Tab-separated table of C-alpha atoms and ligand atoms in Angstrom:
chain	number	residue	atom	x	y	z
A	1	UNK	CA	-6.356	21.445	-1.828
A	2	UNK	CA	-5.940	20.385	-5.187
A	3	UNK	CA	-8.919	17.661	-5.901
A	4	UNK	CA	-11.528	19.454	-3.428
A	5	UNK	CA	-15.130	19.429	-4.598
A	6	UNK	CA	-16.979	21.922	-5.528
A	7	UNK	CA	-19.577	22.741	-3.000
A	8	UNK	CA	-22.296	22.180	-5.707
A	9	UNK	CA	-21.458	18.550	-7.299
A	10	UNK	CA	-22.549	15.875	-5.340
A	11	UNK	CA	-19.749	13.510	-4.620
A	12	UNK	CA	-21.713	10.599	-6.567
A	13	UNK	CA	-21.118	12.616	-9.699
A	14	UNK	CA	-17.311	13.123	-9.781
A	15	UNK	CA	-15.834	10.288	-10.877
A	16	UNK	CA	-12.062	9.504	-10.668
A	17	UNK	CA	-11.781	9.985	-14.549
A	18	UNK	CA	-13.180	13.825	-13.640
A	19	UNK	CA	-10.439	14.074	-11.139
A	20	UNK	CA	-7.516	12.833	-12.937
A	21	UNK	CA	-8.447	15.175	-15.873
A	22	UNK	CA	-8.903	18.039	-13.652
A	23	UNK	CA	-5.421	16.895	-11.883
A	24	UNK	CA	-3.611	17.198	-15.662
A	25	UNK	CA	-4.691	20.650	-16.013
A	26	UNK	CA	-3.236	21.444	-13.443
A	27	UNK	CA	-0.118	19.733	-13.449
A	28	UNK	CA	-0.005	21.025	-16.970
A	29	UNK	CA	-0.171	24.858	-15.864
A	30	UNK	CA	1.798	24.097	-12.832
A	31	UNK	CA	4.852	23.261	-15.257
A	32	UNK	CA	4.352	25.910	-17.475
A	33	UNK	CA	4.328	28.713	-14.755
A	34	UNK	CA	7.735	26.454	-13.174
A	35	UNK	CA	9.232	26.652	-16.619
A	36	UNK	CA	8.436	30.507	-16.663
A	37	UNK	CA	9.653	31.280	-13.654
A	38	UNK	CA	13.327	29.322	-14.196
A	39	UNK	CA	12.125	26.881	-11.711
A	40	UNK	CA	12.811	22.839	-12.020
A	41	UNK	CA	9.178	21.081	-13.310
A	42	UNK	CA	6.908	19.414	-11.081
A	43	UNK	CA	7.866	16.218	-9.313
A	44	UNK	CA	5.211	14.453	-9.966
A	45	UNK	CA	6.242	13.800	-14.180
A	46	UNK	CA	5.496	9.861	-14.060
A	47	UNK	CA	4.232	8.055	-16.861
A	48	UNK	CA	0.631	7.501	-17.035
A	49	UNK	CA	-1.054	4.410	-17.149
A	50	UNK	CA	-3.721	4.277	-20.296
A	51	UNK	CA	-6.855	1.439	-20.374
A	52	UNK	CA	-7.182	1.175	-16.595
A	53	UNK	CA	-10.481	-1.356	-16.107
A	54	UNK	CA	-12.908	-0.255	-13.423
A	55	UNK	CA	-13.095	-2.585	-10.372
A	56	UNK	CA	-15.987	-3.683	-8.521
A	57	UNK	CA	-13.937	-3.732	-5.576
A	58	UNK	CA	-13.236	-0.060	-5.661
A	59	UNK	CA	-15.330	2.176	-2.360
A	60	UNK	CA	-17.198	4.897	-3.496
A	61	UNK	CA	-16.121	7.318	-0.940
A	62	UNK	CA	-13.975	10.171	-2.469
A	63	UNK	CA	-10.202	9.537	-2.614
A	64	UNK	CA	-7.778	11.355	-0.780
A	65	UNK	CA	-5.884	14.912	-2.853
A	66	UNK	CA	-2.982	13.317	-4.638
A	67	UNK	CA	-1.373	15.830	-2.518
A	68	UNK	CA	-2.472	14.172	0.656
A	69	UNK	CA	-1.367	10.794	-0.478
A	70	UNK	CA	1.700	11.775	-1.811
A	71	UNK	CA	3.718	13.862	0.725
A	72	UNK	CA	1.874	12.195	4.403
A	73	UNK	CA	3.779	8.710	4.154
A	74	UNK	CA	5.450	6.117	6.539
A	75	UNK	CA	8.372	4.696	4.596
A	76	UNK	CA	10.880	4.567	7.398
A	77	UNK	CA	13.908	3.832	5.288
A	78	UNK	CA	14.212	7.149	4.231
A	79	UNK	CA	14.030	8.313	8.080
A	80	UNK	CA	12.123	8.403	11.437
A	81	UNK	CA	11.383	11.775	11.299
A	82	UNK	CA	8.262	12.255	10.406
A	83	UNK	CA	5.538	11.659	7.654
A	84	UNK	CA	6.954	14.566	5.383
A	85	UNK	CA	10.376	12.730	5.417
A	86	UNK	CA	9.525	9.967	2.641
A	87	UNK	CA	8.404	13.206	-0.035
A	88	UNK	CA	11.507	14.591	0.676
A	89	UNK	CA	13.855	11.796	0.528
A	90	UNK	CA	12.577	9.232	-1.779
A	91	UNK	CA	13.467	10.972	-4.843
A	92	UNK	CA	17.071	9.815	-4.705
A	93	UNK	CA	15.603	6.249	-5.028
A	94	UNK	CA	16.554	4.795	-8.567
A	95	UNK	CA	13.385	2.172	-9.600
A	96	UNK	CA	14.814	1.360	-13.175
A	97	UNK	CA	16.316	-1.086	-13.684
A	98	UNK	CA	14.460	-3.037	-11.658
A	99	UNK	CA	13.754	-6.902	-11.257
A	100	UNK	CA	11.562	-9.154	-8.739
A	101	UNK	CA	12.266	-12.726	-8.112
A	102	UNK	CA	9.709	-15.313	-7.311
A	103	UNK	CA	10.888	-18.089	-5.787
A	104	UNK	CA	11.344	-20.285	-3.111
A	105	UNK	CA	8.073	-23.551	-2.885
A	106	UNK	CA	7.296	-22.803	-6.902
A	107	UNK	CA	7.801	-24.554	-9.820
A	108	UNK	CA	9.195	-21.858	-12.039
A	109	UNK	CA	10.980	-19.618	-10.168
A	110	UNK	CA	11.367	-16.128	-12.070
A	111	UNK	CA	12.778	-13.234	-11.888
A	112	UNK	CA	10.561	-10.471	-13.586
A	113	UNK	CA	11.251	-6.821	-14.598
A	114	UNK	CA	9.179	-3.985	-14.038
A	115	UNK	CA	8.224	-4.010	-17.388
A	116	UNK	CA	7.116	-7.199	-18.070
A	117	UNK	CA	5.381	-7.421	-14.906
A	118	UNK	CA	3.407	-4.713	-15.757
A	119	UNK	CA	2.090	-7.043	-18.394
A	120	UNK	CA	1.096	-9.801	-15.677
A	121	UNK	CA	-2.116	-9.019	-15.734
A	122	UNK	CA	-4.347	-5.876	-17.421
A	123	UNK	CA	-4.264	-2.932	-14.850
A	124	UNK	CA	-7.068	-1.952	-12.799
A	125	UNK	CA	-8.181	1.218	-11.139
A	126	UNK	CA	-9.072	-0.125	-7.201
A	127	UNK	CA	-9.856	2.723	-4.653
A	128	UNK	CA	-9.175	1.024	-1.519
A	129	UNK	CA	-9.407	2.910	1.972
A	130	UNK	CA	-5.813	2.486	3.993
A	131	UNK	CA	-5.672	2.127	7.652
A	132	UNK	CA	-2.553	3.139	9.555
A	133	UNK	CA	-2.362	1.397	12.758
A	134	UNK	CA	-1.555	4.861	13.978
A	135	UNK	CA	-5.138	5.866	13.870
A	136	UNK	CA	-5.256	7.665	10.313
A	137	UNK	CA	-6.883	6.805	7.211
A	138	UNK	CA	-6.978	7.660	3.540
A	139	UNK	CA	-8.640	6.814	0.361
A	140	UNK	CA	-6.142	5.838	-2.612
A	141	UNK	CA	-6.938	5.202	-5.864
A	142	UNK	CA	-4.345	2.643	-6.263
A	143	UNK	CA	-3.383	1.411	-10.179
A	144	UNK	CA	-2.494	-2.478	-9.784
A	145	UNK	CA	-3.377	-6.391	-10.226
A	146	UNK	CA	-4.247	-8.944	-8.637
A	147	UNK	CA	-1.572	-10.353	-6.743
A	148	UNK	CA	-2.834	-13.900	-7.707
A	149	UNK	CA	-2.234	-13.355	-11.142
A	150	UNK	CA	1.450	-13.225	-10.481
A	151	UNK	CA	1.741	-16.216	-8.370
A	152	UNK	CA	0.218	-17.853	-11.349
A	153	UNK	CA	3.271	-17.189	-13.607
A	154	UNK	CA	5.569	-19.243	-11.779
A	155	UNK	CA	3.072	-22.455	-11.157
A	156	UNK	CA	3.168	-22.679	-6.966
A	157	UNK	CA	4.190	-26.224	-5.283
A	158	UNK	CA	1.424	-27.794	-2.702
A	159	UNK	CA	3.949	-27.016	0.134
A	160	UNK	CA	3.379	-23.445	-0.534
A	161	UNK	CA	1.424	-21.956	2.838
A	162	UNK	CA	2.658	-18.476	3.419
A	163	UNK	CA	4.245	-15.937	0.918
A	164	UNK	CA	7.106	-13.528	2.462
A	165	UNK	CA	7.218	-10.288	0.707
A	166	UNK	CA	11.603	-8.787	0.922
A	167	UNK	CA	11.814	-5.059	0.013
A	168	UNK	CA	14.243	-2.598	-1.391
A	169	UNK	CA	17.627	-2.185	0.341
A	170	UNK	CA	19.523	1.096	-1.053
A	171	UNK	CA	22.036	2.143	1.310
A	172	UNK	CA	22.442	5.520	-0.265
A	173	UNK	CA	19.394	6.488	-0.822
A	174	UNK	CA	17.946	4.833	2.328
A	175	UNK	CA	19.280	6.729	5.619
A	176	UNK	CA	16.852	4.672	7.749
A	177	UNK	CA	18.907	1.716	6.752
A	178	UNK	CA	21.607	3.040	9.069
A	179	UNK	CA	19.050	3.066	12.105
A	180	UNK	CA	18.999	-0.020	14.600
A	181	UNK	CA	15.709	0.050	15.635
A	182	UNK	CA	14.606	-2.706	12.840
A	183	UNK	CA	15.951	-5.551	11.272
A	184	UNK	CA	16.513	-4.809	7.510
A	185	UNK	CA	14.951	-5.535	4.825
A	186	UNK	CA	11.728	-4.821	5.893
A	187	UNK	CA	9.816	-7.634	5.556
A	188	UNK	CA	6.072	-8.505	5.280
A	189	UNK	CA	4.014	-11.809	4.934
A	190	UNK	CA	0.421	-13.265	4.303
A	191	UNK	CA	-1.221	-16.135	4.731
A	192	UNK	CA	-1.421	-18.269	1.278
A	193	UNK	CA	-5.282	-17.519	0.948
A	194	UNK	CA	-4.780	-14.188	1.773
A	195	UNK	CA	-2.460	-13.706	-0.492
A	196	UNK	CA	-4.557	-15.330	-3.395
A	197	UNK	CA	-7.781	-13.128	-2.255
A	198	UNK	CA	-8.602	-11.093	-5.550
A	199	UNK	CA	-8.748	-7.862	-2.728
A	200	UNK	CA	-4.968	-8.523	-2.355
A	201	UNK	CA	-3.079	-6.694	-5.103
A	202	UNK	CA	0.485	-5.372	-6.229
A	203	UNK	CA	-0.002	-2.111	-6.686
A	204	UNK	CA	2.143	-0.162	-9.547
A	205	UNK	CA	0.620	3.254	-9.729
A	206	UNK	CA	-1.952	5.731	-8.148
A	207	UNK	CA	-4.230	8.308	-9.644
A	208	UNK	CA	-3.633	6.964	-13.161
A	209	UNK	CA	-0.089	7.569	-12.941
A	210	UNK	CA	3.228	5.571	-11.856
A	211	UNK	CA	3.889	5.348	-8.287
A	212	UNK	CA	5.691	8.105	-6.907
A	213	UNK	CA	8.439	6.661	-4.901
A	214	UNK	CA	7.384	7.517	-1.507
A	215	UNK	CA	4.419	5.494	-1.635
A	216	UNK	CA	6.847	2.268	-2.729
A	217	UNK	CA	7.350	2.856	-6.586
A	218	UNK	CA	7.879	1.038	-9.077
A	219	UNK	CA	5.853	-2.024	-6.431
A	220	UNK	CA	4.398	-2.445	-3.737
A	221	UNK	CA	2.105	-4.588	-1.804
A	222	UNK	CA	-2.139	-3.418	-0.864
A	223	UNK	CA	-3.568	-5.861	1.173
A	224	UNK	CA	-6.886	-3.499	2.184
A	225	UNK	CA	-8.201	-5.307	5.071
A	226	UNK	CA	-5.507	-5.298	7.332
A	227	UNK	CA	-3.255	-2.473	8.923
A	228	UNK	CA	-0.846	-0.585	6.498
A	229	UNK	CA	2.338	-1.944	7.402
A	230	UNK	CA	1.305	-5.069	5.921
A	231	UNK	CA	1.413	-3.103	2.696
A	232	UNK	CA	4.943	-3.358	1.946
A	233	UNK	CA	6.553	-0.969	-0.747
A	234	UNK	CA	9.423	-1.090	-3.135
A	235	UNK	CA	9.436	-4.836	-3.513
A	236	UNK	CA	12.271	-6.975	-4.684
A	237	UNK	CA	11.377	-10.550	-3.631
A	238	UNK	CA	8.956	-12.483	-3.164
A	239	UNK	CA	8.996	-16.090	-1.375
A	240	UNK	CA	6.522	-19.010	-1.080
A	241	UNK	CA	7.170	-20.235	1.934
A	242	UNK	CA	5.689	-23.385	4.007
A	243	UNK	CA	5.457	-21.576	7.630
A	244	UNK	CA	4.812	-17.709	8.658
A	245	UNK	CA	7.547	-15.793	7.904
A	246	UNK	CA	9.235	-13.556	10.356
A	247	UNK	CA	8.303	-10.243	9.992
A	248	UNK	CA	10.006	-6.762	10.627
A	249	UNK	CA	7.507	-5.488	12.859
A	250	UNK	CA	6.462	-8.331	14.338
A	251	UNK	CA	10.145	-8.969	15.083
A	252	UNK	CA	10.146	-5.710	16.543
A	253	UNK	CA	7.453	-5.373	18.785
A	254	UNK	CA	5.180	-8.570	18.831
A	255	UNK	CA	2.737	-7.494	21.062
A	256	UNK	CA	1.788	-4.318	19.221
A	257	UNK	CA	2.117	-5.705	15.343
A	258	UNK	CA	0.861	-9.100	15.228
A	259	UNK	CA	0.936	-11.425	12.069
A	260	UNK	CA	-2.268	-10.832	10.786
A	261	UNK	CA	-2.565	-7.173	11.515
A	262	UNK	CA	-6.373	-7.681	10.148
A	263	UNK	CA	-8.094	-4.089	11.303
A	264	UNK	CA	-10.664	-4.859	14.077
A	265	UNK	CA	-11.580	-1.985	16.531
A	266	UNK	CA	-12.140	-4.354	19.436
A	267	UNK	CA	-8.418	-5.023	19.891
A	268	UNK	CA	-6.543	-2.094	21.255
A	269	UNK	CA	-2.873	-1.443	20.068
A	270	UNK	CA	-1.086	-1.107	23.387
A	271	UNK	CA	-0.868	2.137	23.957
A	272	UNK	CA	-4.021	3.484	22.549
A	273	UNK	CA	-7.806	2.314	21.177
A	274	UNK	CA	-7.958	1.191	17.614
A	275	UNK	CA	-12.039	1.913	17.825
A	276	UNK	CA	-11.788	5.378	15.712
A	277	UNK	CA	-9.445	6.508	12.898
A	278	UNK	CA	-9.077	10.137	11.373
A	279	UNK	CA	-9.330	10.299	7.798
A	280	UNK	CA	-6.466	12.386	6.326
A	281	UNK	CA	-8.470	15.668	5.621
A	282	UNK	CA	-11.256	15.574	7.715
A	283	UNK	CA	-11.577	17.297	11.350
A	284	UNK	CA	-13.716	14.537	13.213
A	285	UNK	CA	-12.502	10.935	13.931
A	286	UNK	CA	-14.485	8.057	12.770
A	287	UNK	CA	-15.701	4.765	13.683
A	288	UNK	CA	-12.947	2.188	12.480
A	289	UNK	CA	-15.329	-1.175	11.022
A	290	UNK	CA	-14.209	-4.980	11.129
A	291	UNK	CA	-11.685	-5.694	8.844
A	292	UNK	CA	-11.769	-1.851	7.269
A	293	UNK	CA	-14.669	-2.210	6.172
A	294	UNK	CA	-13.652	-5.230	3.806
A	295	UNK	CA	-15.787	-7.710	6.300
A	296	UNK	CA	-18.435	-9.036	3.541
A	297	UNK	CA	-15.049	-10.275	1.331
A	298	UNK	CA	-12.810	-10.918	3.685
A	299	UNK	CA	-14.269	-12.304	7.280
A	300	UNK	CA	-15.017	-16.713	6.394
A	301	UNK	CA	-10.963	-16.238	5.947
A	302	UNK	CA	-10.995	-16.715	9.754
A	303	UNK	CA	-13.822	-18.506	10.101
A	304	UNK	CA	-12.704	-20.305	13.794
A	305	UNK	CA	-10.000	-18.208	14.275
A	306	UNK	CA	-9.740	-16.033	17.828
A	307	UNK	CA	-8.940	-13.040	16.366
A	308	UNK	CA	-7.700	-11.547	19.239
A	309	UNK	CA	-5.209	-13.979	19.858
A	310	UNK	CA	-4.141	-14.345	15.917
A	311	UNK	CA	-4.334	-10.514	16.058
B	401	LIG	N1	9.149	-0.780	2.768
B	401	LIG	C1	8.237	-0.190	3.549
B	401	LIG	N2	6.924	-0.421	3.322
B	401	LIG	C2	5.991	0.168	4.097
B	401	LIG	C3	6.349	1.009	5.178
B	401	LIG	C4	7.736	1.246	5.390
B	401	LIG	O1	8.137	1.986	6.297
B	401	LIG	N3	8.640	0.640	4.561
B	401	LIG	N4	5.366	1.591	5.964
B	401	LIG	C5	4.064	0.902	6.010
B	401	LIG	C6	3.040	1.668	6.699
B	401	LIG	S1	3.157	1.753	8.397
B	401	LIG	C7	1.970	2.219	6.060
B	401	LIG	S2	0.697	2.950	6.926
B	401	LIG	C8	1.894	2.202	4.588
B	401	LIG	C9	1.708	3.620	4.073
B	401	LIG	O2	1.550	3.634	2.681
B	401	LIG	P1	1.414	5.032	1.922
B	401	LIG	O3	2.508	5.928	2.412
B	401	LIG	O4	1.527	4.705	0.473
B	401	LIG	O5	0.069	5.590	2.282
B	401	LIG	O6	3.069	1.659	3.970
B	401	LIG	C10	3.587	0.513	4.612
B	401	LIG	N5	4.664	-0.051	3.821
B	402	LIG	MO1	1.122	2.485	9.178
C-alpha cells in the first residue's frame, strides 16, 4: 500500500503534510515511468488545493491509503456491481461546468459555480472517520467547509427547518440511472441544526487534492456522525425546506435507512448488528461508538429524542 507506515515512526509523528508529500513523489515517478513506458498518466492528475487550515475537528487516527479511499466506493449511479464499479466508471463524469442552486425558504436564492464556491469559505483539512451502514469504515482526509458558511450566502427565511440535498443526474455517464431499484436523483436531507453543526461540511477535495469523481467530485456532502449514505456526492441542489424531505433510501427501504441515520451500535440494521465495523485495511472488526465517535459534539442535538424510534 501506498501511504503504509514505516514500522519505526510512531503514528503520532506522521502528519498528513508527511503523507501528501510522500504521495507526490510518488505520483510524480508513477507518471514518469507511465510516460516511459507509452502508457496514459495517472488518473489521479487533479488540481491541488494550496493553504488548507488545520481543523480541530480532525481524529488523529491515521487516514485510510488514497488508494483505499479512492477505488472501494458506493456511488450506485455508476452501477450495482460492486465497490470497484464507481473507480471504473466515474471517469466519464464531466464536473466542469458546474453550478449549485440554493434555493427554496431563503432570501437570496443563488446559483453558485464550482469556482466561486470554492471561495465560500477558506478550505480546511478535516480527517473525519466514515461509517458505511454496511459495517466498514475508513479514515478520509476530506478538503472542505463548513456547510454553514454556505447557507449564509443566501440569508435563510425563519420557515427554514430541514435542508434537502438533489444530486447529479447524467444519463450517460450514469448506468445506475437506468436501474429501478431507486427513485432518481438520489436524494439526502438533514435536520436544520444539523445541517448548521460546524462538523457538517461540503466537502471539495481529499488528500490535498480535488475530489476524484468517485468519491462525488467536484461536491459532496460529510455529515461524520451519521451513516454514509447521508453523505451525498456530486451535488447540484440544495433546498431549505420547512418539513423532512423524502429521501432515496428512506423511500426505498424505511425500515433499514431511517431519517437520521445517526450511527449508534444499539440499533441493529435488519439484517445484521451495527455493534462492530471493519476498518478498510485492518483484519479485526471493531467496536462501532455512539454517534461514530462524534458523541461529545454531536449528542444534546437529540437531547429527548428516542433514538431508536427517530433512528
Ligand atoms: N450520489 C450518491 N451519493 C452517495 C452514495 C451514492 O450511491 N450516490 N453512496 C453513499 C454511501 S452508501 C456511502 S458509504 C458514501 C461513500 O463515500 P465514499 O465512497 O467517498 O467513501 O457515499 C454516500 N453518498
Ligand atoms: Mo454506505
Amino acid at each position: 500500500m501506498l501511504i503504509k507506515r514505516p514500522e519505526d515512526i510512531p503514528p503520532s509523528e506522521i502528519t498528513p503534510r508527511a503523507l501528501f508529500e510522500r504521495r507526490r513523489a510518488f505520483i510524480k515517478a508513477a507518471g514518469a515511468l507511465a510516460l516511459a513506458a507509452g502508457m496514459p498518466g495517472p488518473a489521479w492528475s487533479r488540481e491541488a488545493l494550496p493553504g488548507l487550515q488545520k481543523s480541530p475537528y480532525s481524529t488523529l487516527e491515521p487516514p485510510n491509503s488514497l488508494r483505499d479511499i479512492s477505488t472501494y466506493n458506493n456511488f450506485v449511479e455508476f452501477g450495482f456491481g460492486g465497490k470497484s464499479q464507481p473507480a471504473e466508471r466515474a471517469g466519464a463524469m464531466k464536473t466542469r461546468p458546474w453550478t449549485v442552486s440554493v434555493e427554496g425558504l431563503v432570501q437570496k436564492p443563488r446559483t453558485l459555480a464550482i469556482e466561486d464556491i470554492l471561495k465560500v469559505a477558506p478550505l480546511e483539512e478535516r480527517i473525519y472517520r466514515l461509517r458505511c451502514v454496511e459495517g466498514w469504515s475508513m479514515v478520509i482526509p476530506w478538503v472542505g467547509f463548513p456547510l454553514a458558511a454556505l447557507l449564509k450566502q443566501v440569508e435563510l427565511l425563519g420557515s427554514a427547518k430541514f435542508v434537502e440535498f438533489v444530486t447529479r443526474m447524467d444519463p450517460v455517464a450514469m448506468p445506475g440511472l437506468r436501474q429501478p431499484f431507486l427513485d432518481w436523483p438520489y436524494t439526502e436531507g438533514l435536520r436544520l441544526d444539523e445541517a448548521l453543526h460546524p462538523l457538517t461540511i461540503m466537502a471539495v477535495g481529499l488528500y490535498g487534492e480535488e475530489l476524484p469523481n468517485q468519491n462525488g467530485a467536484p461536491l459532496r456532502l460529510v455529515v461524520p456522525w451519521k451513516y454514509g449514505f447521508k453523505s451525498g456526492k456530486s451535488i447540484v441542489r440544495i433546498r431549505l425546506v420547512d418539513q423532512a424531505p423524502r429521501t432515496t433510501w428512506n423511500l426505498a427501504q424505511p425500515e433499514e435507512y431511517g431519517f437520521y441515520a445517526n450511527v449508534n451500535p444499539d440499533v441493529s440494521h435488519p439484517r445484521w448488528s451495527q455493534d462492530k465495523e471493519r476498518r478498510i485495511g485492518e483484519l479485526f472488526k471493531r467496536r462501532t461508538l455512539p454517534f461514530n465517535g462524534y458523541a461529545e459534539q454531536v449528542a444534546s442535538l437529540y437531547a429527548g429524542m428516542d433514538l431508536r424510534k427517530f433512528h
